[in-house]
Amino acid sequence: MVPKTLDTDILILGSGGAGLFAALHAHQAQRRPASPLSITVAVKGLLGKCGCTRMVQGGYNVALAREDSVERHFMDTIVGGAWLCDQELAWKLVNLAIERIRELENELGCFFDRNPDGTVHQKAFAGQTFDRTVHKGDLTGIEIINRLAEQVWSRKINRLEEHRAVELIKSSSGDSLAGVLFIDMRTGEYVFVRAKAVLLGTGGGPTMYKYHTPSGDKSCDGLAMALRAGLPLRDMEMVQFHPTGLLAGTHTRMTGTVLEEGLRGAGGYLLNGSKERFMQNYDPKVERATRDVVSRGMYAEMMRGNTSPHGGLYISMAHLGPERVRRDFKGMVERCADCGFDLAGGLVEVVPTAHYMMGGVEFRGDCSTALPGLFVAGEDAGGVHGANRLGGNGVANSTVFGAVAGDAMAQWVLDQDFRQPDRAAIDAAIEVCESPFKRKSSVSLEGLRETLYDVMWDKVGIIRDAAGLAEAERALAGLDAELERCSLPDANRAFNLTWHDWLNLRSLVAVSRVITAAAIARTDSRGAHFRSDFPHTGPLEQSAFTSLQNGKLTMKPVAFTRVRPGESLLKNAA
Ligand SMILES: Cc1cc2nc3c(=O)[nH]c(=O)nc-3n(C[C@H](O)[C@H](O)[C@H](O)COP(=O)(O)OP(=O)(O)OC[C@H]3O[C@@H](n4cnc5c(N)ncnc54)[C@H](O)[C@@H]3O)c2cc1C
């Protein structure tokens, strides 16, 4: 089958904070106005309406206040990341976040909440030594994405919406990237887009867990494509669970969606099935400990069987005054009311929920990767957050590095030509996508998805051990084999959602296998990764991160380029 072919100088996969910032910066940075660059954003959903940046509730971490500093933000990020962060990337994050938030306000027109004196209001988020989270009520992402999308729409930037990237296609010589193969989801046609530079900005997304927060369009496609292209993925065992996912029963997709961290930041209590606070039994910082600690405390409490009717726990805000809760958390109050809960005055059932992947493709400070022509930014990229991402550092990460990638790609393409694609690789990728149409089998996709959810939640979830991980390894290999046997009931390619479900599951199972392999390899506990058979953190001085490439897992030492364990960049720190 010969796919339709398009050419563009810069191809951006995904329209979250990373993708849209990359598009704007590439557009702005182009050096030859006489022959402008062709920039294309290709996205699985609709531009401005999909991905997780739009779902950001809590806000954006940035050191703006006079009493705060980039050094303090940096130290919070490094300590929160349990010393696994790439320190140069983290340093870039905290410094460029200031530039980016000013750009969001002053150039793109975002309007964040303000103090009575006109300064930007910054709220408390867990794991931070200073209240530095900029926000727009509790619907910050909508403000950011709407303004970004308007700016992209108003420029000459091409859009391929409802186009699903399925394979990174290398050049015929195999040493660089030639372009990306897509399925046009509206027609089912294959489209090959040749590009001089490609940004992977598909946003990871741990939707392989029974309870998860990210949007349904995220199924780790970018990570799975990078894996198949032989790129190294780091820190993949580090999956962040947000402590407060809404728990409203199996009949609603609202189950698993997040109730923002600001609730605990503002003083919310977590209660067990007996309606008693319990976090004091797990950590002195109680509900304001970092996400990993709170999620683990909650999971342990759930394992003791002292749970709410749906098998979770409760969050309680009423002691802060229902009026205040209604005013400060309008979106959350309405969301809970939709599911029959009164957040302002009563109790809401919650469960830890898979939220974010700290792991991703290894990359350099200019967002380039080991494959010439491929850049990465946002949640697809690994190394910035180490073992645990601070709430508020996610959208900072995607916008900061999206812009860096846009600048870098505009520079890179200046002396690049289009590369001839490996035709056999295009044919092989199409063959795989077509394969379920050519089989007849009774394997249920629904059943496979439920099994995946359970395996990942029970065996590769908040608390792990060798036996459970080995079981998961076997179960995931079995799921992979089952997927290869699956057939599709409907041969019509246009908007064939079952076909896309199959493709989603393929990506999710491939990436789940990497998470499991990395979790087996890490025989200590730190950040989001907790092994009940290795509950202690090894010597921080010898910190190493997991890196998986072409099926081989290695432990690579962390370079302490700015600060060593036990030291601090803060002048007056002990
Ligand atoms: C509910 C929720 C609340 C959050 N709240 C906060 C918060 O308060 N503060 C914070 O810092 N972080 C928060 N985060 C995390 C934050 O949203 C992410 O860190 C960040 O937005 C990721 O940006 P991104 O650009 O990498 O990905 P996304 O914004 O998720 O965008 C990914 C894009 O890739 C597209 N895509 C996916 N697969 C394909 C494919 N195969 N082909 C083409 N396109 C594809 C998607 O459609 C989407 O457009 C939250 C996340 C969630 C889920």
XYZ file of C-alpha atoms and ligand atoms in Angstrom:
627
model
C 0.000 0.000 0.000
C 1.481 3.403 -0.957
C 0.510 6.063 1.545
C -0.329 9.651 0.698
C 2.872 11.684 1.177
C 3.309 15.221 2.488
C 6.435 17.286 3.155
C 6.994 19.757 5.965
C 10.178 21.249 7.407
C 9.123 20.788 11.019
C 6.619 18.185 12.155
C 5.241 18.393 15.681
C 3.439 15.397 17.155
C 0.910 16.492 19.788
C -0.787 19.764 20.654
C -0.280 19.960 24.409
C 1.893 22.545 26.127
C 4.988 21.028 24.524
C 3.628 20.806 20.974
C 1.989 24.225 20.833
C 4.918 26.051 22.397
C 7.242 24.281 19.972
C 5.089 25.402 17.038
C 5.001 29.032 18.191
C 8.703 29.207 18.949
C 9.705 27.510 15.697
C 7.497 29.992 13.860
C 9.023 32.907 15.744
C 12.611 31.687 15.448
C 12.712 31.077 11.731
C 15.559 32.980 10.188
C 14.566 33.269 6.524
C 11.362 35.287 6.262
C 11.671 35.232 2.451
C 11.155 31.466 2.442
C 9.272 30.714 5.639
C 9.531 27.293 7.180
C 6.663 24.917 6.774
C 5.537 23.874 10.271
C 2.893 21.205 10.832
C 1.205 20.154 14.069
C -0.200 16.631 13.777
C -2.432 15.433 16.542
C -4.542 12.445 17.489
C -7.385 14.665 18.687
C -8.463 18.228 17.843
C -5.937 21.015 18.338
C -6.709 22.783 21.602
C -9.163 20.142 22.777
C -7.042 17.126 23.648
C -4.142 16.019 25.813
C -3.461 16.716 29.462
C -2.174 20.281 29.440
C -5.771 21.341 28.948
C -6.675 19.309 32.057
C -4.178 21.068 34.342
C -6.082 22.156 37.388
C -3.637 23.171 40.081
C -1.114 25.290 38.286
C 2.394 26.177 37.225
C 5.504 26.281 39.442
C 7.731 29.270 38.994
C 9.955 31.289 41.323
C 8.464 34.782 40.975
C 8.218 36.096 44.539
C 11.050 38.193 45.978
C 11.414 35.772 48.900
C 11.652 32.790 46.524
C 14.539 31.899 44.189
C 15.437 29.605 41.299
C 17.879 27.899 43.661
C 15.029 27.102 46.041
C 12.818 25.834 43.209
C 15.761 23.766 41.957
C 16.471 22.233 45.370
C 12.791 21.343 45.852
C 12.849 19.655 42.425
C 16.042 17.710 43.149
C 15.040 16.617 46.646
C 11.490 15.808 45.453
C 13.052 13.769 42.613
C 15.081 11.777 45.196
C 18.384 12.825 43.559
C 17.680 11.043 40.276
C 17.005 14.192 38.232
C 19.326 15.260 35.446
C 20.486 18.404 37.218
C 21.193 20.409 34.064
C 17.683 19.767 32.764
C 16.150 20.641 36.139
C 18.199 23.848 36.266
C 16.939 24.777 32.811
C 13.381 24.066 33.934
C 13.433 26.370 36.954
C 15.180 29.218 35.117
C 13.177 29.160 31.893
C 9.874 28.756 33.770
C 10.161 32.454 34.656
C 10.603 33.451 31.002
C 7.757 31.197 29.936
C 5.211 32.393 32.501
C 5.948 36.004 31.481
C 5.462 35.006 27.851
C 2.173 33.323 28.739
C 0.913 36.452 30.488
C 2.427 39.283 28.519
C 2.568 37.911 24.972
C -0.110 35.233 24.801
C -2.689 36.903 27.023
C -3.156 34.387 29.856
C -4.648 35.971 32.920
C -3.707 34.206 36.142
C -5.204 34.855 39.582
C -3.862 37.934 41.383
C -3.371 39.233 44.881
C -5.120 42.445 45.929
C -1.837 44.338 45.269
C -1.829 43.157 41.640
C 0.981 40.620 41.953
C 0.398 37.096 40.646
C -1.122 34.841 43.297
C 0.938 31.728 44.034
C -0.492 28.874 46.027
C 0.834 25.982 48.066
C 1.521 22.624 46.445
C 2.896 19.563 48.237
C 6.641 18.975 48.479
C 7.596 22.632 48.062
C 9.302 24.861 50.600
C 7.648 27.955 49.122
C 4.153 28.660 47.780
C 5.030 29.144 44.095
C 2.182 27.648 42.063
C 0.667 30.162 39.628
C -2.915 29.337 38.682
C -6.211 30.420 37.229
C -8.645 29.170 39.846
C -8.499 25.410 39.536
C -8.823 25.379 35.744
C -5.348 26.636 34.808
C -4.793 24.379 31.799
C -7.845 25.643 29.920
C -6.502 29.197 30.175
C -3.074 28.137 28.930
C -4.215 25.920 26.066
C -6.941 28.284 24.838
C -4.497 31.179 24.550
C -1.818 28.978 22.942
C -4.264 27.471 20.458
C -5.560 30.917 19.409
C -2.011 32.006 18.660
C -1.277 28.862 16.630
C -4.540 29.202 14.686
C -3.720 32.818 13.854
C -0.353 31.937 12.277
C 0.514 30.054 9.131
C 1.016 26.739 10.890
C -0.427 23.645 9.211
C -2.692 21.301 11.150
C -3.294 17.597 10.702
C -6.015 16.895 13.224
C -7.276 13.424 14.082
C -4.068 12.068 12.595
C -2.536 9.341 14.672
C 1.221 8.840 14.438
C 1.967 5.115 14.227
C 5.659 4.821 13.371
C 8.842 6.872 13.265
C 10.373 6.104 9.866
C 14.129 6.289 9.552
C 16.084 7.279 6.440
C 17.053 4.560 3.995
C 20.579 4.658 5.449
C 19.056 4.067 8.912
C 21.108 6.742 10.647
C 18.510 9.510 10.980
C 14.782 10.152 10.977
C 13.042 10.709 7.639
C 9.465 11.247 8.796
C 6.410 9.770 10.454
C 3.695 7.404 9.293
C 0.132 8.352 10.312
C -3.370 7.031 10.100
C -5.866 9.725 9.151
C -8.475 8.657 11.683
C -11.316 10.289 9.724
C -10.793 8.127 6.644
C -8.482 5.349 7.797
C -5.974 6.315 5.084
C -2.231 6.068 5.677
C -0.261 9.288 5.376
C 3.513 9.564 5.366
C 4.842 12.965 6.402
C 8.441 13.631 5.481
C 10.124 16.167 7.745
C 13.572 17.570 8.413
C 12.869 17.726 12.152
C 10.198 15.951 14.204
C 9.117 16.714 17.772
C 7.789 13.870 19.874
C 5.279 15.630 22.133
C 2.615 12.969 22.575
C 2.607 13.312 26.337
C 3.257 9.780 27.676
C 0.265 9.014 29.879
C -0.018 6.027 32.259
C -3.444 4.917 31.065
C -2.522 1.256 31.549
C -3.575 1.418 35.224
C -7.069 0.642 36.518
C -7.334 4.142 37.977
C -5.750 6.876 35.861
C -6.081 10.602 35.298
C -4.860 11.368 31.748
C -7.106 11.944 28.772
C -8.152 8.925 26.706
C -6.169 10.043 23.646
C -2.963 9.334 25.542
C -1.753 5.771 25.251
C 2.040 6.072 25.330
C 2.186 5.983 21.519
C 5.213 8.270 21.397
C 7.159 6.188 23.906
C 6.262 2.963 22.096
C 7.404 4.439 18.769
C 10.652 5.664 20.351
C 11.216 2.212 21.822
C 10.762 0.552 18.445
C 13.134 3.104 16.899
C 15.808 1.982 19.368
C 15.961 5.129 21.506
C 16.926 4.803 25.176
C 14.099 5.306 27.694
C 15.097 6.282 31.247
C 13.417 6.181 34.690
C 10.493 4.181 33.342
C 9.755 2.553 36.716
C 8.852 6.006 38.024
C 5.094 6.277 37.581
C 3.465 8.923 39.697
C 0.217 8.198 41.475
C -1.835 11.223 42.452
C -3.330 10.628 45.882
C -6.801 11.952 45.203
C -8.502 10.386 42.217
C -12.274 10.623 42.351
C -13.848 7.269 43.169
C -17.432 7.133 41.991
C -17.938 3.533 40.883
C -17.206 1.583 37.730
C -20.139 3.018 35.755
C -18.521 6.431 35.239
C -15.371 7.617 33.432
C -15.108 10.243 36.193
C -13.598 7.537 38.395
C -9.849 8.065 38.464
C -10.013 11.724 37.406
C -8.027 13.964 39.664
C -9.073 16.183 42.535
C -6.275 18.688 42.617
C -3.401 18.843 45.037
C -4.406 22.336 46.175
C -7.147 20.654 48.246
C -4.502 19.067 50.458
C -2.330 22.167 50.121
C -5.187 24.253 51.532
C -5.528 21.923 54.526
C -7.843 19.121 53.371
C -7.904 15.928 55.457
C -7.741 12.339 54.256
C -9.951 9.946 56.226
C -10.200 6.166 56.254
C -13.372 4.076 56.201
C -13.879 4.830 59.942
C -13.727 8.544 59.020
C -10.489 9.064 60.952
C -7.339 10.837 59.771
C -4.537 8.324 59.216
C -1.644 10.055 57.385
C 0.030 10.835 60.733
C 0.776 7.085 60.894
C 2.783 7.296 57.668
C 4.552 10.667 57.529
C 5.007 13.704 59.813
C 4.018 16.040 56.956
C 0.643 14.222 56.930
C -1.534 15.237 53.940
C 1.087 17.720 52.663
C 3.800 15.134 52.118
C 4.811 14.524 48.490
C 2.476 12.559 46.219
C 4.465 9.319 46.429
C 4.385 9.305 50.228
C 0.682 10.149 50.489
C -0.308 7.626 47.797
C 1.658 4.910 49.562
C 0.071 5.740 52.921
C -3.359 5.625 51.310
C -2.665 2.334 49.526
C -1.383 0.773 52.757
C -4.508 1.969 54.574
C -6.676 0.494 51.817
C -4.810 -2.815 52.055
C -5.779 -2.897 55.751
C -9.389 -3.016 54.576
C -10.556 0.138 56.320
C -12.135 1.658 53.225
C -15.050 3.692 51.854
C -17.984 1.922 50.125
C -16.181 1.791 46.729
C -12.980 0.448 48.302
C -11.101 3.753 48.635
C -10.829 6.507 51.245
C -12.289 9.999 51.781
C -11.176 13.594 51.427
C -12.781 16.099 53.766
C -12.678 19.895 53.302
C -15.681 21.005 55.386
C -13.558 22.113 58.375
C -12.122 24.906 56.168
C -15.584 26.379 55.733
C -17.903 25.369 52.893
C -18.076 28.933 51.514
C -14.304 29.157 51.177
C -14.123 25.735 49.521
C -16.881 26.705 47.066
C -15.067 29.942 46.231
C -11.528 28.569 45.937
C -12.300 25.210 44.308
C -15.315 25.937 42.130
C -14.383 23.425 39.404
C -13.701 20.650 41.903
C -16.939 21.302 43.815
C -18.946 21.084 40.584
C -17.154 17.960 39.399
C -17.820 16.215 42.716
C -21.469 17.323 42.669
C -21.837 15.724 39.203
C -20.919 12.426 40.864
C -23.188 12.924 43.870
C -20.558 14.183 46.348
C -20.550 17.410 48.372
C -16.900 18.516 48.452
C -17.598 21.781 50.288
C -19.558 20.351 53.191
C -19.349 16.549 53.120
C -17.005 13.693 52.248
C -15.782 12.641 48.800
C -14.499 9.132 48.031
C -10.958 9.095 46.630
C -8.343 6.585 45.503
C -4.712 7.031 44.366
C -4.680 7.247 40.584
C -1.907 6.876 37.980
C -1.138 10.396 36.881
C 2.203 11.023 35.283
C 5.269 9.271 33.904
C 8.544 10.723 35.107
C 10.319 8.388 32.697
C 10.716 8.979 28.993
C 13.115 9.370 26.104
C 16.642 10.430 27.083
C 17.350 13.862 25.673
C 19.842 16.722 25.639
C 19.340 20.288 26.850
C 18.282 21.429 23.361
C 15.680 18.610 23.233
C 17.597 16.641 20.603
C 17.827 12.858 20.979
C 20.162 10.056 19.916
C 18.304 9.863 16.569
C 19.291 12.834 14.370
C 16.157 14.726 13.331
C 14.120 13.617 16.350
C 13.484 16.032 19.225
C 11.433 15.369 22.340
C 9.698 17.543 24.946
C 7.043 17.341 27.652
C 5.882 14.134 29.256
C 7.481 11.987 26.520
C 10.892 13.181 27.731
C 12.693 11.643 30.733
C 15.161 12.979 33.261
C 13.833 16.335 34.450
C 11.883 15.055 37.449
C 13.909 12.021 38.536
C 11.946 9.734 40.821
C 9.042 12.063 41.528
C 7.547 15.117 39.849
C 6.432 17.984 42.029
C 2.862 19.070 41.414
C 3.099 22.191 39.231
C 6.370 21.142 37.557
C 4.567 19.181 34.803
C 3.117 22.028 32.795
C 6.250 24.075 33.482
C 8.245 21.188 31.978
C 6.128 20.854 28.840
C 5.993 24.598 28.098
C 9.668 25.243 28.898
C 11.047 22.373 26.842
C 8.435 22.734 24.088
C 9.738 26.250 23.476
C 13.367 25.088 23.664
C 12.588 22.401 21.079
C 10.847 24.897 18.776
C 13.891 27.195 18.834
C 16.301 24.287 18.349
C 14.354 22.714 15.468
C 14.117 26.043 13.609
C 17.897 26.270 13.834
C 18.543 22.600 12.989
C 16.485 22.523 9.774
C 18.443 25.415 8.233
C 21.198 23.120 6.966
C 19.145 19.945 6.528
C 17.611 18.367 3.443
C 14.685 15.975 3.354
C 15.906 12.415 3.794
C 14.704 9.483 1.717
C 12.594 7.181 3.907
C 13.167 3.472 4.325
C 10.290 2.206 2.162
C 10.460 -1.279 3.621
C 9.932 0.206 7.109
C 6.807 2.048 5.904
C 5.448 -1.166 4.356
C 6.213 -3.151 7.504
C 4.479 -0.599 9.747
C 1.376 -0.590 7.528
C 1.397 -4.393 7.542
C 1.299 -4.411 11.364
C -1.545 -1.871 11.471
C -3.511 -3.885 8.929
C -2.900 -7.235 10.611
C -6.010 -7.368 12.861
C -8.241 -6.897 9.784
C -6.770 -10.013 8.226
C -7.425 -12.438 11.102
C -10.423 -14.166 12.574
C -10.386 -14.733 16.314
C -12.644 -14.434 19.329
C -10.145 -12.624 21.585
C -11.943 -9.792 23.405
C -10.228 -6.441 23.372
C -12.291 -5.397 26.408
C -11.033 -8.438 28.316
C -7.415 -7.679 27.414
C -7.778 -4.095 28.585
C -9.291 -5.145 31.914
C -6.478 -7.647 32.440
C -3.889 -4.974 31.670
C -5.532 -2.571 34.156
C -5.511 -5.189 36.905
C -1.981 -6.477 36.273
C -0.499 -2.991 36.353
C -2.505 -1.808 39.373
C -1.963 -4.958 41.458
C 1.594 -5.955 40.488
C 3.361 -2.863 39.106
C 1.487 -0.239 41.098
C 2.133 1.724 44.268
C 3.809 -1.092 46.233
C 5.831 -3.675 44.271
C 7.882 -6.798 44.980
C 9.934 -9.313 43.002
C 7.274 -12.018 42.911
C 4.528 -9.651 41.743
C 6.771 -8.072 39.125
C 7.756 -11.485 37.761
C 4.061 -12.386 37.531
C 3.400 -9.127 35.713
C 6.233 -9.825 33.275
C 4.631 -13.147 32.339
C 1.123 -11.706 32.152
C 2.243 -8.823 29.921
C 4.067 -11.185 27.556
C 0.814 -13.153 27.366
C -1.166 -9.982 26.608
C 1.266 -9.076 23.836
C 0.761 -12.497 22.260
C -3.034 -12.198 22.607
C -2.974 -8.788 20.903
C -1.171 -10.375 17.974
C -4.118 -12.796 17.666
C -6.874 -10.177 17.909
C -9.161 -9.476 14.995
C -11.517 -6.568 14.357
C -15.230 -7.033 13.733
C -15.612 -4.044 11.401
C -13.452 -3.639 8.275
C -14.476 -0.006 7.731
C -11.371 2.107 8.426
C -13.098 5.483 8.942
C -13.294 6.392 12.643
C -12.877 2.738 13.509
C -12.520 3.166 17.269
C -11.982 -0.540 17.919
C -9.003 -0.438 15.581
C -7.601 2.536 17.527
C -8.264 0.726 20.789
C -6.182 -2.139 19.494
C -3.392 0.257 18.528
C -3.659 1.957 21.944
C -3.343 -1.372 23.720
C -0.318 -2.317 21.627
C 1.465 0.841 22.769
C 0.332 0.459 26.367
C 1.440 -3.161 26.675
C 4.832 -2.401 25.078
C 5.440 0.444 27.519
C 4.064 -1.519 30.481
C 6.726 -4.145 29.768
C 9.396 -1.467 29.991
C 7.969 -0.125 33.270
C 8.029 -3.651 34.669
C 11.568 -4.370 33.488
C 12.814 -1.122 35.034
C 10.943 -1.846 38.291
C 12.589 -5.271 38.466
C 16.017 -3.741 37.872
C 15.691 -1.085 40.581
C 16.334 -2.949 43.816
C 15.829 0.005 46.126
C 12.917 2.260 46.973
C 12.851 5.918 46.156
C 10.339 8.468 44.958
C 7.443 6.866 43.157
C 9.065 3.425 43.109
C 8.545 1.395 46.275
C 9.667 -2.230 46.621
C 8.353 -3.911 49.776
C 11.254 -6.399 49.408
C 13.786 -3.523 49.150
C 12.168 -0.795 51.249
C 15.294 1.309 51.745
C 16.898 3.879 49.483
C 20.451 2.966 48.587
C 23.341 5.407 49.157
C 22.349 8.643 47.398
C 25.966 9.281 46.369
C 25.761 6.138 44.207
C 22.449 7.065 42.595
C 21.888 5.526 39.182
C 18.950 5.664 36.791
C 17.509 2.860 34.710
C 17.910 3.079 30.949
C 16.375 0.617 28.530
C 17.424 0.426 24.898
C 16.836 -2.358 22.367
C 15.652 -4.671 25.149
C 18.761 -4.177 27.293
C 18.490 -2.504 30.683
C 21.462 -0.680 32.194
C 21.920 1.396 35.339
C 23.612 4.704 34.508
C 25.178 6.864 37.240
C 23.557 10.236 37.978
C 25.937 13.146 37.332
C 25.713 15.558 40.276
C 26.710 18.545 38.171
C 25.364 21.261 40.483
C 24.812 19.813 43.913
C 25.697 16.572 45.682
C 23.486 14.678 48.134
C 23.693 16.339 51.531
C 24.538 19.727 50.018
C 22.250 22.599 49.103
C 22.389 25.597 46.781
C 20.587 27.688 49.391
C 23.066 29.936 51.155
C 21.401 29.790 54.548
C 20.558 26.073 54.395
C 21.815 23.859 57.185
C -5.983 15.807 35.275
C -4.600 16.328 35.220
C -4.258 17.425 35.974
C -2.963 17.917 35.932
N -2.663 19.004 36.685
C -1.412 19.506 36.634
C -1.077 20.670 37.388
O -1.900 21.232 38.101
N 0.185 21.158 37.274
C 1.130 20.563 36.478
O 2.249 21.036 36.427
N 0.833 19.449 35.764
C -0.403 18.916 35.822
N -0.702 17.802 35.094
C 0.334 17.225 34.225
C 0.415 18.022 32.918
O -0.834 18.040 32.322
C 1.405 17.387 31.976
O 2.618 17.332 32.620
C 1.653 18.229 30.728
O 0.570 19.000 30.414
C 2.012 17.355 29.577
O 2.146 18.149 28.426
P 2.519 17.494 27.042
O 2.510 18.592 26.036
O 3.726 16.674 27.184
O 1.330 16.463 26.751
P -0.237 16.681 26.554
O -0.682 18.027 26.954
O -0.900 15.542 27.196
O -0.426 16.571 24.990
C -0.195 15.353 24.295
C -0.694 15.528 22.882
O -0.249 14.431 22.085
C -1.331 13.953 21.284
N -1.063 12.555 20.918
C -1.023 11.460 21.722
N -0.724 10.375 20.984
C -0.579 10.790 19.695
C -0.293 10.131 18.470
N -0.088 8.815 18.399
N -0.238 10.880 17.342
C -0.460 12.243 17.365
N -0.743 12.896 18.494
C -0.785 12.185 19.647
C -2.537 14.149 22.183
O -3.738 14.113 21.457
C -2.205 15.539 22.756
O -2.566 16.535 21.840
C -1.993 17.287 35.126
C -2.340 16.164 34.376
C -3.629 15.690 34.422
C -3.970 14.476 33.633
